Tab-separated table of C-alpha atoms in Angstrom:
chain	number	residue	atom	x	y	z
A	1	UNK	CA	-10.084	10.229	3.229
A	2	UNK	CA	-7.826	13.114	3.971
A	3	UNK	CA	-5.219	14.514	1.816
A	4	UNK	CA	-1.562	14.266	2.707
A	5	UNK	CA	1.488	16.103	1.364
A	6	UNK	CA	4.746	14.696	1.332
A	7	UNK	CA	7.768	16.027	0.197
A	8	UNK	CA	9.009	14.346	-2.815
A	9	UNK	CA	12.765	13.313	-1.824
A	10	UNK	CA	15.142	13.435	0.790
A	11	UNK	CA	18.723	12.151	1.846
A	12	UNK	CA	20.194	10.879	5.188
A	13	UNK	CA	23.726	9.922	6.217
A	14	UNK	CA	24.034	6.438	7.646
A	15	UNK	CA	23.502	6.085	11.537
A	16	UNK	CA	21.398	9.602	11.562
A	17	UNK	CA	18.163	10.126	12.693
A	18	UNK	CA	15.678	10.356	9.395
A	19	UNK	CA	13.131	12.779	10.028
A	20	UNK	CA	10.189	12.368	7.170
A	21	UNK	CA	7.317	15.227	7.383
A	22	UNK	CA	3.802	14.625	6.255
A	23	UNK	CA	0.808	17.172	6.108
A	24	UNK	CA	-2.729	16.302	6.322
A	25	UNK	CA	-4.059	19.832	7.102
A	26	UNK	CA	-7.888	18.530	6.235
A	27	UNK	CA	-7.660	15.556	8.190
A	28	UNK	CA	-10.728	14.321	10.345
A	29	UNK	CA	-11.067	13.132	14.016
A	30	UNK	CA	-11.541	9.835	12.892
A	31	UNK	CA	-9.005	9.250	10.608
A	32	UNK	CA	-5.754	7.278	11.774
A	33	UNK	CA	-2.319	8.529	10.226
A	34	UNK	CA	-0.259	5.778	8.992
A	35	UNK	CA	3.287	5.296	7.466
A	36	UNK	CA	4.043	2.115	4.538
A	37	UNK	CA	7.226	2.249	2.891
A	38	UNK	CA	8.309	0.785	-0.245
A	39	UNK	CA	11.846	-0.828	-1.400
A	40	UNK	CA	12.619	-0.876	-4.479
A	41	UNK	CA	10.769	-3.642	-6.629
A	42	UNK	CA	9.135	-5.326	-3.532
A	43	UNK	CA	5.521	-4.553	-2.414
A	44	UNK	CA	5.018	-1.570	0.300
A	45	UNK	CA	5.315	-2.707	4.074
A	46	UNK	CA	3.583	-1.042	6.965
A	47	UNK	CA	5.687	0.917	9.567
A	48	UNK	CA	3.393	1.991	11.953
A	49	UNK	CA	-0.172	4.707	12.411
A	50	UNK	CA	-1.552	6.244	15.312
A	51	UNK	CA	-4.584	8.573	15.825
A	52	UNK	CA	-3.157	11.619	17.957
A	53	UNK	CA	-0.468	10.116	20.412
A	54	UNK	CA	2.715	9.680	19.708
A	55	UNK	CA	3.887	5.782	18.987
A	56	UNK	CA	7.073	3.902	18.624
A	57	UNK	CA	7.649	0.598	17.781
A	58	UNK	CA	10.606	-1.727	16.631
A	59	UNK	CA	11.095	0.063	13.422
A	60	UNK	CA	10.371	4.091	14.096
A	61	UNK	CA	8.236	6.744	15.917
A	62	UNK	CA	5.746	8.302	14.878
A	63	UNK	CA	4.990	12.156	16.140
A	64	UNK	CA	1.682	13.509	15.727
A	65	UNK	CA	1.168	17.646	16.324
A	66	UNK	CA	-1.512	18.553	18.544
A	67	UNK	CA	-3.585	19.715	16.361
A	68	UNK	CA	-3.382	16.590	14.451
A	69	UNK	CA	-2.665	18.642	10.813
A	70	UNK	CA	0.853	17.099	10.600
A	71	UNK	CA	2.503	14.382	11.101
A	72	UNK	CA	6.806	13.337	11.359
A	73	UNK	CA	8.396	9.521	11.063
A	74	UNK	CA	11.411	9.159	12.530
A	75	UNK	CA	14.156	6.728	11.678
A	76	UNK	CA	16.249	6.875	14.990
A	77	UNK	CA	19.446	5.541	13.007
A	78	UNK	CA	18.801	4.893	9.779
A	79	UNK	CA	20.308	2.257	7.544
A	80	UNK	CA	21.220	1.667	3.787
A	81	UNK	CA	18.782	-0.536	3.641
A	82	UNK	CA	15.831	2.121	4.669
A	83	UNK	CA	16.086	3.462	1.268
A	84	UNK	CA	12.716	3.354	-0.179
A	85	UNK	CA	9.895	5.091	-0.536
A	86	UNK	CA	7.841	6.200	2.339
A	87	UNK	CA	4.101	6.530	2.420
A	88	UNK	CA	1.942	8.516	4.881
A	89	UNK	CA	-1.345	7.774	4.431
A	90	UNK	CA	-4.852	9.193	6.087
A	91	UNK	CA	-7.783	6.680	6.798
A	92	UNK	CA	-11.024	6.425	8.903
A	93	UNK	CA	-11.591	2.901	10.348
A	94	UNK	CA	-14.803	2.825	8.812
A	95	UNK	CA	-13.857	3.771	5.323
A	96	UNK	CA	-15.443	2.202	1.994
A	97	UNK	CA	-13.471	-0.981	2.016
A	98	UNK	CA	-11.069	-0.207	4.714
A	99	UNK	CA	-8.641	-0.065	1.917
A	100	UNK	CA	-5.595	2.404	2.037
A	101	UNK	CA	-5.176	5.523	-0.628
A	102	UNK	CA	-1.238	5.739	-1.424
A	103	UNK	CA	-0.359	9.488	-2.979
A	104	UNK	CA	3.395	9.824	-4.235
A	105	UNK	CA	5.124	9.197	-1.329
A	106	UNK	CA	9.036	10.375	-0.073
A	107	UNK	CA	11.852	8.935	-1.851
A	108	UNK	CA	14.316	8.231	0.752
A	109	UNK	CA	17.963	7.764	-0.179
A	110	UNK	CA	20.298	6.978	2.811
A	111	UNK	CA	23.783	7.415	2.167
A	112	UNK	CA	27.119	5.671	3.694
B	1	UNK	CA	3.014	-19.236	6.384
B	2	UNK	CA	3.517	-17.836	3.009
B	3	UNK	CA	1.970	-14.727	3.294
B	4	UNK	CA	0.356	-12.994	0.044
B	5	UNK	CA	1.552	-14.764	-2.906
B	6	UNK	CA	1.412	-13.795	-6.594
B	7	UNK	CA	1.809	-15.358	-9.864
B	8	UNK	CA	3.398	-14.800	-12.134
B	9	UNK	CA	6.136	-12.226	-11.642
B	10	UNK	CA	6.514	-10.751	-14.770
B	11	UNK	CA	4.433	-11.519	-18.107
B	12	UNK	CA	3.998	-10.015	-21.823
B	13	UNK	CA	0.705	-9.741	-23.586
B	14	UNK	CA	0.061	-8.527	-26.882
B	15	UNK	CA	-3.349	-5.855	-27.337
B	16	UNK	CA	-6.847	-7.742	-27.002
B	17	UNK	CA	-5.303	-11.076	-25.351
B	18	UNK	CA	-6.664	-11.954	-21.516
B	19	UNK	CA	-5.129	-13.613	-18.458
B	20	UNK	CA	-5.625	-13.942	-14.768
B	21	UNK	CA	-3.366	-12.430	-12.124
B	22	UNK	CA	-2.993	-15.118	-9.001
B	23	UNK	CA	-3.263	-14.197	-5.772
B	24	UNK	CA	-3.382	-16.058	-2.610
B	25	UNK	CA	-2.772	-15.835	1.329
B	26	UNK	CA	-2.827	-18.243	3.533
B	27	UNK	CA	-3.489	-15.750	6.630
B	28	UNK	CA	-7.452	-16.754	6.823
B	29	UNK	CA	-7.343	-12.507	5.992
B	30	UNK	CA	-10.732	-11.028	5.457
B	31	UNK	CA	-10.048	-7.962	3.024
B	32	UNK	CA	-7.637	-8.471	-0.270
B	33	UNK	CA	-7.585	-5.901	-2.862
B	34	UNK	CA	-5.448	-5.096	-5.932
B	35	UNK	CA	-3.670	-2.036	-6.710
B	36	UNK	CA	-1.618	-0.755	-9.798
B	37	UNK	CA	1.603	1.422	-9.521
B	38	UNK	CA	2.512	3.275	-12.198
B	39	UNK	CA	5.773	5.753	-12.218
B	40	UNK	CA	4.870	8.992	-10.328
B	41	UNK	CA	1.683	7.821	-9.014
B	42	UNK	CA	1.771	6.202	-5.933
B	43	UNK	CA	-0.055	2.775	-6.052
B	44	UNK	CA	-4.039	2.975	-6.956
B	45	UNK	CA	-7.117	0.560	-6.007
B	46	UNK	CA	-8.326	-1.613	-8.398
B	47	UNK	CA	-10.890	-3.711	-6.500
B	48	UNK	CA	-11.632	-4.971	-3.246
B	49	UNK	CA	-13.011	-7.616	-1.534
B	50	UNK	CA	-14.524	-7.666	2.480
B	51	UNK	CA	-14.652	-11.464	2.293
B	52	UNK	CA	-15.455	-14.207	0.010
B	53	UNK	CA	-18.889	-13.684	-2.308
B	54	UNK	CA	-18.289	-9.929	-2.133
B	55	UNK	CA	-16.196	-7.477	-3.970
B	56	UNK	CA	-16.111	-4.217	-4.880
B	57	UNK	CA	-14.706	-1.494	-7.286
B	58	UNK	CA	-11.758	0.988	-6.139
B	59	UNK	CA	-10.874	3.968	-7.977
B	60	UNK	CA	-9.551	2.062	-11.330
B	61	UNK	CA	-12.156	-0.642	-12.050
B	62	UNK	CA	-12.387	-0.399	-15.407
B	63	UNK	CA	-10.866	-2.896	-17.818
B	64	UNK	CA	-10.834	-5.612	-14.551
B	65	UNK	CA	-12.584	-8.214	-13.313
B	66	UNK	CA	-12.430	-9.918	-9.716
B	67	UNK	CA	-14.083	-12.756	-8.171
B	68	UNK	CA	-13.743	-13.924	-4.193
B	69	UNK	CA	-15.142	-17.686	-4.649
B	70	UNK	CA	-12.263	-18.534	-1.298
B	71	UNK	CA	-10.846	-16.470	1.588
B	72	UNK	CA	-7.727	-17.438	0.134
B	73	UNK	CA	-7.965	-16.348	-3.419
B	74	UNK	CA	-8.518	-13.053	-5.144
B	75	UNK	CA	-7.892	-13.479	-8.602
B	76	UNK	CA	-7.734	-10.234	-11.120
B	77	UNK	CA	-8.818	-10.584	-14.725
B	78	UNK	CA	-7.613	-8.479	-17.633
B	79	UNK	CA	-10.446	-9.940	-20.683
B	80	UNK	CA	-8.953	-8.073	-23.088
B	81	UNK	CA	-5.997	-6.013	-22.301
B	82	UNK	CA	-4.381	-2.467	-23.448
B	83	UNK	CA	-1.032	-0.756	-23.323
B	84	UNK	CA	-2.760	1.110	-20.745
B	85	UNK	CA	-2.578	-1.633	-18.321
B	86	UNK	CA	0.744	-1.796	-18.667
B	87	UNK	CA	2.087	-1.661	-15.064
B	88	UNK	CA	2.814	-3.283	-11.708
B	89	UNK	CA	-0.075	-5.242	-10.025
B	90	UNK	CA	0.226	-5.520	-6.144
B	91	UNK	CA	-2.436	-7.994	-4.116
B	92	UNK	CA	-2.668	-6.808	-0.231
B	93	UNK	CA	-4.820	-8.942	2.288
B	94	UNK	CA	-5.296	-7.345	5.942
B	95	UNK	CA	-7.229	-9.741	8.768
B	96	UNK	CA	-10.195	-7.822	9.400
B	97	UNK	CA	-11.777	-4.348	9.788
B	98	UNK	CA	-10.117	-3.239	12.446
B	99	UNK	CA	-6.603	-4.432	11.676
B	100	UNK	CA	-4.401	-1.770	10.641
B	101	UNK	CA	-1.501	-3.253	9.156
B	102	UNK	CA	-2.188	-4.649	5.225
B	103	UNK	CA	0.283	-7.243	3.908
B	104	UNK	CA	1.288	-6.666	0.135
B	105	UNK	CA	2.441	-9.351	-2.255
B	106	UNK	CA	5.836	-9.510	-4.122
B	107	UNK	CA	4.048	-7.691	-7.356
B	108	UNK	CA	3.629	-8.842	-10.828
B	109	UNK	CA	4.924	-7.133	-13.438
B	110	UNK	CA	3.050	-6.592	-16.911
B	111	UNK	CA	3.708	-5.271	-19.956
B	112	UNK	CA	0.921	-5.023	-22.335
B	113	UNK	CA	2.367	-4.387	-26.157
């Protein structure tokens, strides 16, 4: 599976847009991108992936570039309770296992 | 339903003494694996398993054991344990191969004197 690069914290104000970056520069045409996150002392939770289209569900967006080397979440109004950890992740469907490689992730901290 | 359960939450073990980490969904979920967090380095694969009868290592095997006797269960052995394994155990289960979203457990915390 692909690398990714995260950075390793950011901050937010409450009711803002949270804008998380993630590069995956060696990234493969088969590989889906997804986002977990990660609040404090609970297991990680899955936001949402896609594969080279943009997506948006209930809980954020998810923008893909064209060429597919980086990726951006998007919190459309973030909350206190978004602080956490975010994950972006790189994995092929047909992976050993199927199982999902977590790196260090982005520390989130919103703030009132 | 429950979701991915684990037991216990927290536990102490002194150098060389075993136990079994519990885990169990009640999601009729194909894959369940096991992953360790430690500080600073994101959470790492233990084992895996693609359905009951089969299991196989991640990229820290060593010092575990797992068994897949149930869909339901995925239990994680420590048979004799080191400070080393001192850390936080999470237990995931996701449907099938194509399902993209993986459900994590609460976590159990260890502490291995």
């Amino acid at each position: 599976d692909a690398k990714t690069t995260q950075p390793t914290s950011m901050d937010c104000a409450e009711g803002r847009a949270a804008n998380l970056p993630c590069n995956h520069s060696t990234i493969s045409g088969n590989e889906y991108v997804y986002w977990y996150r990660q609040i404090h002392s609970q297991g990680p939770q899955y936001i949402i992936h896609g594969l080279k289209n943009n997506e948006t569900n209930e809980m954020a967006s998810l923008i893909i570039t064209e060429d597919r080397k980086s990726s951006t979440l998007i919190l459309p109004h973030a909350t206190l309770r978004d602080t956490a950890v975010y994950y972006c992740i790189v994995r092929a469907e047909n992976n050993a296992g199927n199982m999902l490689t977590f790196g260090g992730g982005t520390r989130l901290m919103v703030k009132p | 339903n429950a979701g991915v359960t684990q037991t216990p939450k927290f536990q102490v073990l002194k150098t060389g003494q075993s136990m079994t980490l519990q885990c169990a969904q009640d999601m009729n979920h194909e894959y369940m694996s096991w992953y360790r967090q430690d500080p600073g380095m994101g959470l790492r694969l233990i084992h895996y398993s693609v359905g009951a009868g089969i299991t196989d290592q991640g990229e820290v095997p060593n010092g575990y054991n797992v068994s897949r006797s149930t869909t339901e269960d995925f239990p994680l052995r420590l048979l004799s344990a080191a400070p080393s394994q001192t850390s936080v155990y999470f237990c995931a289960s996701r449907i099938h191969r194509v399902s993209n979203e993986q459900f994590f457990g609460p976590g159990t915390r260890l502490t291995v004197l």
